[in-house]
PDB file of C-alpha atoms in Angstrom:
ATOM      1  CA  MET A   1     110.293 110.841 118.212  1.00 95.00           C
ATOM      2  CA  THR A   2     107.807 108.568 119.921  1.00 96.00           C
ATOM      3  CA  VAL A   3     104.604 107.978 117.833  1.00 98.00           C
ATOM      4  CA  ILE A   4     101.568 107.382 120.056  1.00 98.00           C
ATOM      5  CA  TYR A   5      98.031 106.348 118.808  1.00 98.00           C
ATOM      6  CA  THR A   6      95.107 107.270 120.952  1.00 99.00           C
ATOM      7  CA  ASP A   7      91.421 106.512 120.930  1.00 98.00           C
ATOM      8  CA  GLY A   8      88.228 106.743 122.967  1.00 98.00           C
ATOM      9  CA  ALA A   9      85.050 104.859 122.785  1.00 97.00           C
ATOM     10  CA  CYS A  10      81.643 104.980 124.368  1.00 96.00           C
ATOM     11  CA  SER A  11      78.595 102.907 124.347  1.00 95.00           C
ATOM     12  CA  GLY A  12      75.784 105.273 124.404  1.00 90.00           C
ATOM     13  CA  ASN A  13      76.567 109.015 124.754  1.00 86.00           C
ATOM     14  CA  PRO A  14      76.604 109.196 127.776  1.00 94.00           C
ATOM     15  CA  GLY A  15      77.374 105.683 128.714  1.00 96.00           C
ATOM     16  CA  PRO A  16      80.147 103.333 129.794  1.00 98.00           C
ATOM     17  CA  GLY A  17      83.424 104.136 127.943  1.00 98.00           C
ATOM     18  CA  GLY A  18      87.017 103.348 127.363  1.00 98.00           C
ATOM     19  CA  TRP A  19      90.198 105.157 126.368  1.00 99.00           C
ATOM     20  CA  ALA A  20      93.569 103.746 125.114  1.00 99.00           C
ATOM     21  CA  TRP A  21      96.958 104.816 123.974  1.00 99.00           C
ATOM     22  CA  ALA A  22      99.762 102.770 122.283  1.00 98.00           C
ATOM     23  CA  ALA A  23     103.181 103.771 121.499  1.00 97.00           C
ATOM     24  CA  VAL A  24     104.667 102.322 118.314  1.00 95.00           C
ATOM     25  CA  ASP A  25     107.546 100.065 119.521  1.00 91.00           C
ATOM     26  CA  GLY A  26     106.593 100.865 123.128  1.00 94.00           C
ATOM     27  CA  ASP A  27     103.935 100.391 125.714  1.00 97.00           C
ATOM     28  CA  PHE A  28     100.204 100.678 125.682  1.00 98.00           C
ATOM     29  CA  GLU A  29      97.584 101.385 128.392  1.00 98.00           C
ATOM     30  CA  SER A  30      93.748 101.566 128.470  1.00 98.00           C
ATOM     31  CA  GLY A  31      91.187 102.621 131.101  1.00 98.00           C
ATOM     32  CA  ALA A  32      87.477 102.967 131.568  1.00 98.00           C
ATOM     33  CA  ALA A  33      84.669 105.165 132.953  1.00 98.00           C
ATOM     34  CA  GLU A  34      81.129 104.251 133.980  1.00 95.00           C
ATOM     35  CA  ARG A  35      79.179 107.146 132.599  1.00 95.00           C
ATOM     36  CA  THR A  36      81.049 109.333 130.121  1.00 98.00           C
ATOM     37  CA  THR A  37      81.017 110.529 126.559  1.00 97.00           C
ATOM     38  CA  ASN A  38      83.146 109.637 123.394  1.00 96.00           C
ATOM     39  CA  GLN A  39      84.718 113.124 123.508  1.00 97.00           C
ATOM     40  CA  ARG A  40      85.871 112.722 127.175  1.00 98.00           C
ATOM     41  CA  MET A  41      87.375 109.258 126.393  1.00 98.00           C
ATOM     42  CA  GLU A  42      89.252 110.740 123.502  1.00 98.00           C
ATOM     43  CA  LEU A  43      90.594 113.506 125.580  1.00 99.00           C
ATOM     44  CA  SER A  44      91.472 111.014 128.453  1.00 99.00           C
ATOM     45  CA  ALA A  45      93.475 108.874 126.041  1.00 99.00           C
ATOM     46  CA  VAL A  46      95.679 111.735 125.017  1.00 99.00           C
ATOM     47  CA  LEU A  47      95.955 113.054 128.572  1.00 98.00           C
ATOM     48  CA  GLU A  48      97.041 109.671 129.833  1.00 99.00           C
ATOM     49  CA  ALA A  49      99.509 109.215 127.066  1.00 98.00           C
ATOM     50  CA  LEU A  50     101.259 112.331 127.712  1.00 98.00           C
ATOM     51  CA  ARG A  51     101.351 111.711 131.446  1.00 98.00           C
ATOM     52  CA  ALA A  52     102.977 108.339 130.733  1.00 97.00           C
ATOM     53  CA  ASN A  53     105.399 109.752 128.191  1.00 96.00           C
ATOM     54  CA  PRO A  54     106.629 113.084 129.918  1.00 95.00           C
ATOM     55  CA  GLU A  55     109.803 113.676 127.869  1.00 94.00           C
ATOM     56  CA  GLY A  56     111.009 113.732 124.428  1.00 95.00           C
ATOM     57  CA  ARG A  57     109.240 114.500 121.211  1.00 97.00           C
ATOM     58  CA  VAL A  58     105.895 112.988 120.723  1.00 98.00           C
ATOM     59  CA  GLU A  59     103.544 112.734 117.872  1.00 98.00           C
ATOM     60  CA  ILE A  60      99.962 111.955 118.825  1.00 98.00           C
ATOM     61  CA  VAL A  61      97.923 110.273 116.187  1.00 98.00           C
ATOM     62  CA  SER A  62      94.199 110.358 116.739  1.00 98.00           C
ATOM     63  CA  ASP A  63      91.018 109.807 114.675  1.00 97.00           C
ATOM     64  CA  SER A  64      89.382 112.615 116.758  1.00 97.00           C
ATOM     65  CA  THR A  65      89.130 115.856 114.911  1.00 97.00           C
ATOM     66  CA  TYR A  66      87.998 117.353 118.203  1.00 95.00           C
ATOM     67  CA  VAL A  67      91.437 116.791 119.740  1.00 97.00           C
ATOM     68  CA  VAL A  68      93.515 117.162 116.718  1.00 98.00           C
ATOM     69  CA  ASN A  69      91.903 120.436 115.470  1.00 96.00           C
ATOM     70  CA  CYS A  70      92.235 121.880 118.947  1.00 95.00           C
ATOM     71  CA  PHE A  71      95.933 121.833 118.894  1.00 96.00           C
ATOM     72  CA  ARG A  72      96.495 122.121 115.120  1.00 95.00           C
ATOM     73  CA  ASP A  73      94.194 125.076 114.668  1.00 94.00           C
ATOM     74  CA  ARG A  74      95.132 126.497 118.248  1.00 94.00           C
ATOM     75  CA  TRP A  75      91.580 126.671 119.467  1.00 95.00           C
ATOM     76  CA  TRP A  76      92.881 126.433 122.954  1.00 96.00           C
ATOM     77  CA  VAL A  77      94.688 129.861 122.645  1.00 96.00           C
ATOM     78  CA  GLY A  78      91.285 131.505 122.023  1.00 96.00           C
ATOM     79  CA  TRP A  79      89.721 129.689 124.871  1.00 97.00           C
ATOM     80  CA  LEU A  80      92.395 130.924 127.283  1.00 96.00           C
ATOM     81  CA  ARG A  81      92.187 134.491 125.960  1.00 96.00           C
ATOM     82  CA  ARG A  82      88.418 134.515 126.331  1.00 96.00           C
ATOM     83  CA  GLY A  83      88.302 132.948 129.695  1.00 97.00           C
ATOM     84  CA  TRP A  84      87.419 129.385 128.675  1.00 97.00           C
ATOM     85  CA  VAL A  85      84.512 130.324 126.361  1.00 96.00           C
ATOM     86  CA  ASN A  86      84.473 129.061 122.739  1.00 93.00           C
ATOM     87  CA  SER A  87      84.048 131.155 119.635  1.00 90.00           C
ATOM     88  CA  LYS A  88      80.208 130.980 120.052  1.00 95.00           C
ATOM     89  CA  ASN A  89      80.565 132.515 123.462  1.00 95.00           C
ATOM     90  CA  GLN A  90      79.587 129.136 125.261  1.00 96.00           C
ATOM     91  CA  PRO A  91      81.705 127.550 128.001  1.00 97.00           C
ATOM     92  CA  VAL A  92      84.226 125.113 126.637  1.00 97.00           C
ATOM     93  CA  ALA A  93      83.030 121.607 127.159  1.00 97.00           C
ATOM     94  CA  ASN A  94      85.282 119.213 128.994  1.00 98.00           C
ATOM     95  CA  ARG A  95      87.360 121.992 130.571  1.00 98.00           C
ATOM     96  CA  ASP A  96      88.318 119.661 133.444  1.00 98.00           C
ATOM     97  CA  LEU A  97      90.214 117.543 130.811  1.00 98.00           C
ATOM     98  CA  TRP A  98      91.318 120.232 128.546  1.00 98.00           C
ATOM     99  CA  GLU A  99      93.023 122.294 131.200  1.00 98.00           C
ATOM    100  CA  PRO A 100      95.414 119.589 132.315  1.00 98.00           C
ATOM    101  CA  LEU A 101      95.978 118.443 128.726  1.00 98.00           C
ATOM    102  CA  ILE A 102      96.830 121.999 127.557  1.00 97.00           C
ATOM    103  CA  ALA A 103      98.996 122.449 130.504  1.00 97.00           C
ATOM    104  CA  LEU A 104     101.177 119.270 129.754  1.00 97.00           C
ATOM    105  CA  VAL A 105     101.520 120.478 126.156  1.00 96.00           C
ATOM    106  CA  GLN A 106     102.537 124.028 127.275  1.00 95.00           C
ATOM    107  CA  ALA A 107     105.061 122.612 129.663  1.00 96.00           C
ATOM    108  CA  ARG A 108     107.066 121.127 126.923  1.00 96.00           C
ATOM    109  CA  PRO A 109     109.266 123.072 124.368  1.00 93.00           C
ATOM    110  CA  VAL A 110     107.228 124.338 121.376  1.00 92.00           C
ATOM    111  CA  GLY A 111     106.877 121.589 118.836  1.00 92.00           C
ATOM    112  CA  GLU A 112     107.806 118.728 121.125  1.00 96.00           C
ATOM    113  CA  VAL A 113     104.197 117.550 121.034  1.00 97.00           C
ATOM    114  CA  THR A 114     102.491 117.366 117.554  1.00 97.00           C
ATOM    115  CA  PHE A 115      99.167 116.031 116.505  1.00 98.00           C
ATOM    116  CA  ARG A 116      98.116 114.014 113.354  1.00 98.00           C
ATOM    117  CA  TRP A 117      94.723 112.889 112.293  1.00 98.00           C
ATOM    118  CA  VAL A 118      94.131 109.441 111.049  1.00 97.00           C
ATOM    119  CA  LYS A 119      90.921 108.089 109.595  1.00 94.00           C
ATOM    120  CA  GLY A 120      89.085 105.944 112.005  1.00 91.00           C
ATOM    121  CA  HIS A 121      88.265 102.404 110.853  1.00 88.00           C
ATOM    122  CA  GLY A 122      90.404 103.133 107.730  1.00 89.00           C
ATOM    123  CA  GLY A 123      92.669  99.991 108.074  1.00 89.00           C
ATOM    124  CA  ASP A 124      95.584 101.615 109.922  1.00 92.00           C
ATOM    125  CA  PRO A 125      96.695  98.722 112.284  1.00 93.00           C
ATOM    126  CA  MET A 126      97.782 100.908 115.141  1.00 95.00           C
ATOM    127  CA  ASN A 127      94.520 102.865 115.066  1.00 96.00           C
ATOM    128  CA  ASP A 128      92.648  99.616 114.908  1.00 95.00           C
ATOM    129  CA  PHE A 129      94.560  98.311 117.900  1.00 96.00           C
ATOM    130  CA  VAL A 130      93.806 101.297 120.199  1.00 97.00           C
ATOM    131  CA  ASP A 131      90.135 101.264 119.075  1.00 97.00           C
ATOM    132  CA  ALA A 132      89.799  97.712 120.053  1.00 96.00           C
ATOM    133  CA  LEU A 133      91.503  98.383 123.414  1.00 98.00           C
ATOM    134  CA  ALA A 134      89.194 101.303 124.197  1.00 98.00           C
ATOM    135  CA  VAL A 135      86.099  99.388 123.217  1.00 97.00           C
ATOM    136  CA  GLU A 136      87.374  96.413 125.412  1.00 97.00           C
ATOM    137  CA  ALA A 137      88.007  98.691 128.341  1.00 98.00           C
ATOM    138  CA  GLY A 138      84.526 100.259 128.008  1.00 97.00           C
ATOM    139  CA  ARG A 139      82.769  96.953 127.758  1.00 97.00           C
ATOM    140  CA  ASN A 140      84.642  95.320 130.624  1.00 97.00           C
ATOM    141  CA  GLY A 141      84.845  98.395 132.872  1.00 96.00           C
ATOM    142  CA  VAL A 142      88.711  97.897 133.427  1.00 96.00           C
ATOM    143  CA  GLY A 143      91.767  98.722 131.407  1.00 96.00           C
ATOM    144  CA  ARG A 144      95.036  97.029 130.984  1.00 96.00           C
ATOM    145  CA  ARG A 145      98.801  97.786 130.307  1.00 96.00           C
ATOM    146  CA  GLY A 146     101.306  95.953 128.244  1.00 95.00           C
ATOM    147  CA  ARG A 147     103.757  96.090 125.412  1.00 95.00           C
ATOM    148  CA  THR A 148     102.491  97.131 121.945  1.00 93.00           C
ATOM    149  CA  PRO A 149     102.580  94.302 119.454  1.00 89.00           C
ATOM    150  CA  SER A 150     104.214  94.629 116.105  1.00 79.00           C
ATOM    151  CA  PRO A 151     101.944  96.405 113.496  1.00 65.00           C
ATOM    152  CA  GLY A 152      99.721  93.901 111.954  1.00 57.00           C
ATOM    153  CA  ALA A 153     100.078  91.207 114.689  1.00 60.00           C
ATOM    154  CA  ALA A 154      96.617  91.398 116.261  1.00 53.00           C
ATOM    155  CA  PRO A 155      96.887  90.043 119.766  1.00 51.00           C
ATOM    156  CA  PRO A 156      94.450  87.414 120.671  1.00 45.00           C
ATOM    157  CA  PHE A 157      92.847  89.504 123.552  1.00 47.00           C
ATOM    158  CA  VAL A 158      91.580  92.201 121.309  1.00 52.00           C
ATOM    159  CA  SER A 159      88.462  91.990 119.342  1.00 47.00           C
ATOM    160  CA  ASN A 160      87.368  94.534 116.872  1.00 46.00           C
ATOM    161  CA  SER A 161      83.762  93.573 117.112  1.00 45.00           C
ATOM    162  CA  ARG A 162      81.382  96.240 118.626  1.00 43.00           C
TER     163      ARG A 162
END
């Protein structure tokens, strides 16, 4: 199973933002958007992670309850049944990102993509790594790709300072 950490960050809400994903013992990628929200960056991180890892079992690890609860609690099933309105009868926010993300998950065998929540800023080295990458991308307006460092080995190009 491939374990992939994801995160999104935004300076202001809306404002410039960044997203990042990193596979344990694999690759990482980050990207940026000029005017966005934190939720959109969280979704973008997962969407890009699944696009880059289209096969095999994947566990997405995220500090976003918005993302994790949608799949763990199957909110998306109700959204589809109700025609893309939520339980409060309001249009689902960020539908333009949810639709392709849900389609990617549905296209794979049941159980091939799982989601796990991790506490943000809780000392998990991989969560700290993707957080720093997302913040960096948002700050610089550009992302990067590379090889994920060993857990605990903070690469010199990433700063956790906000």
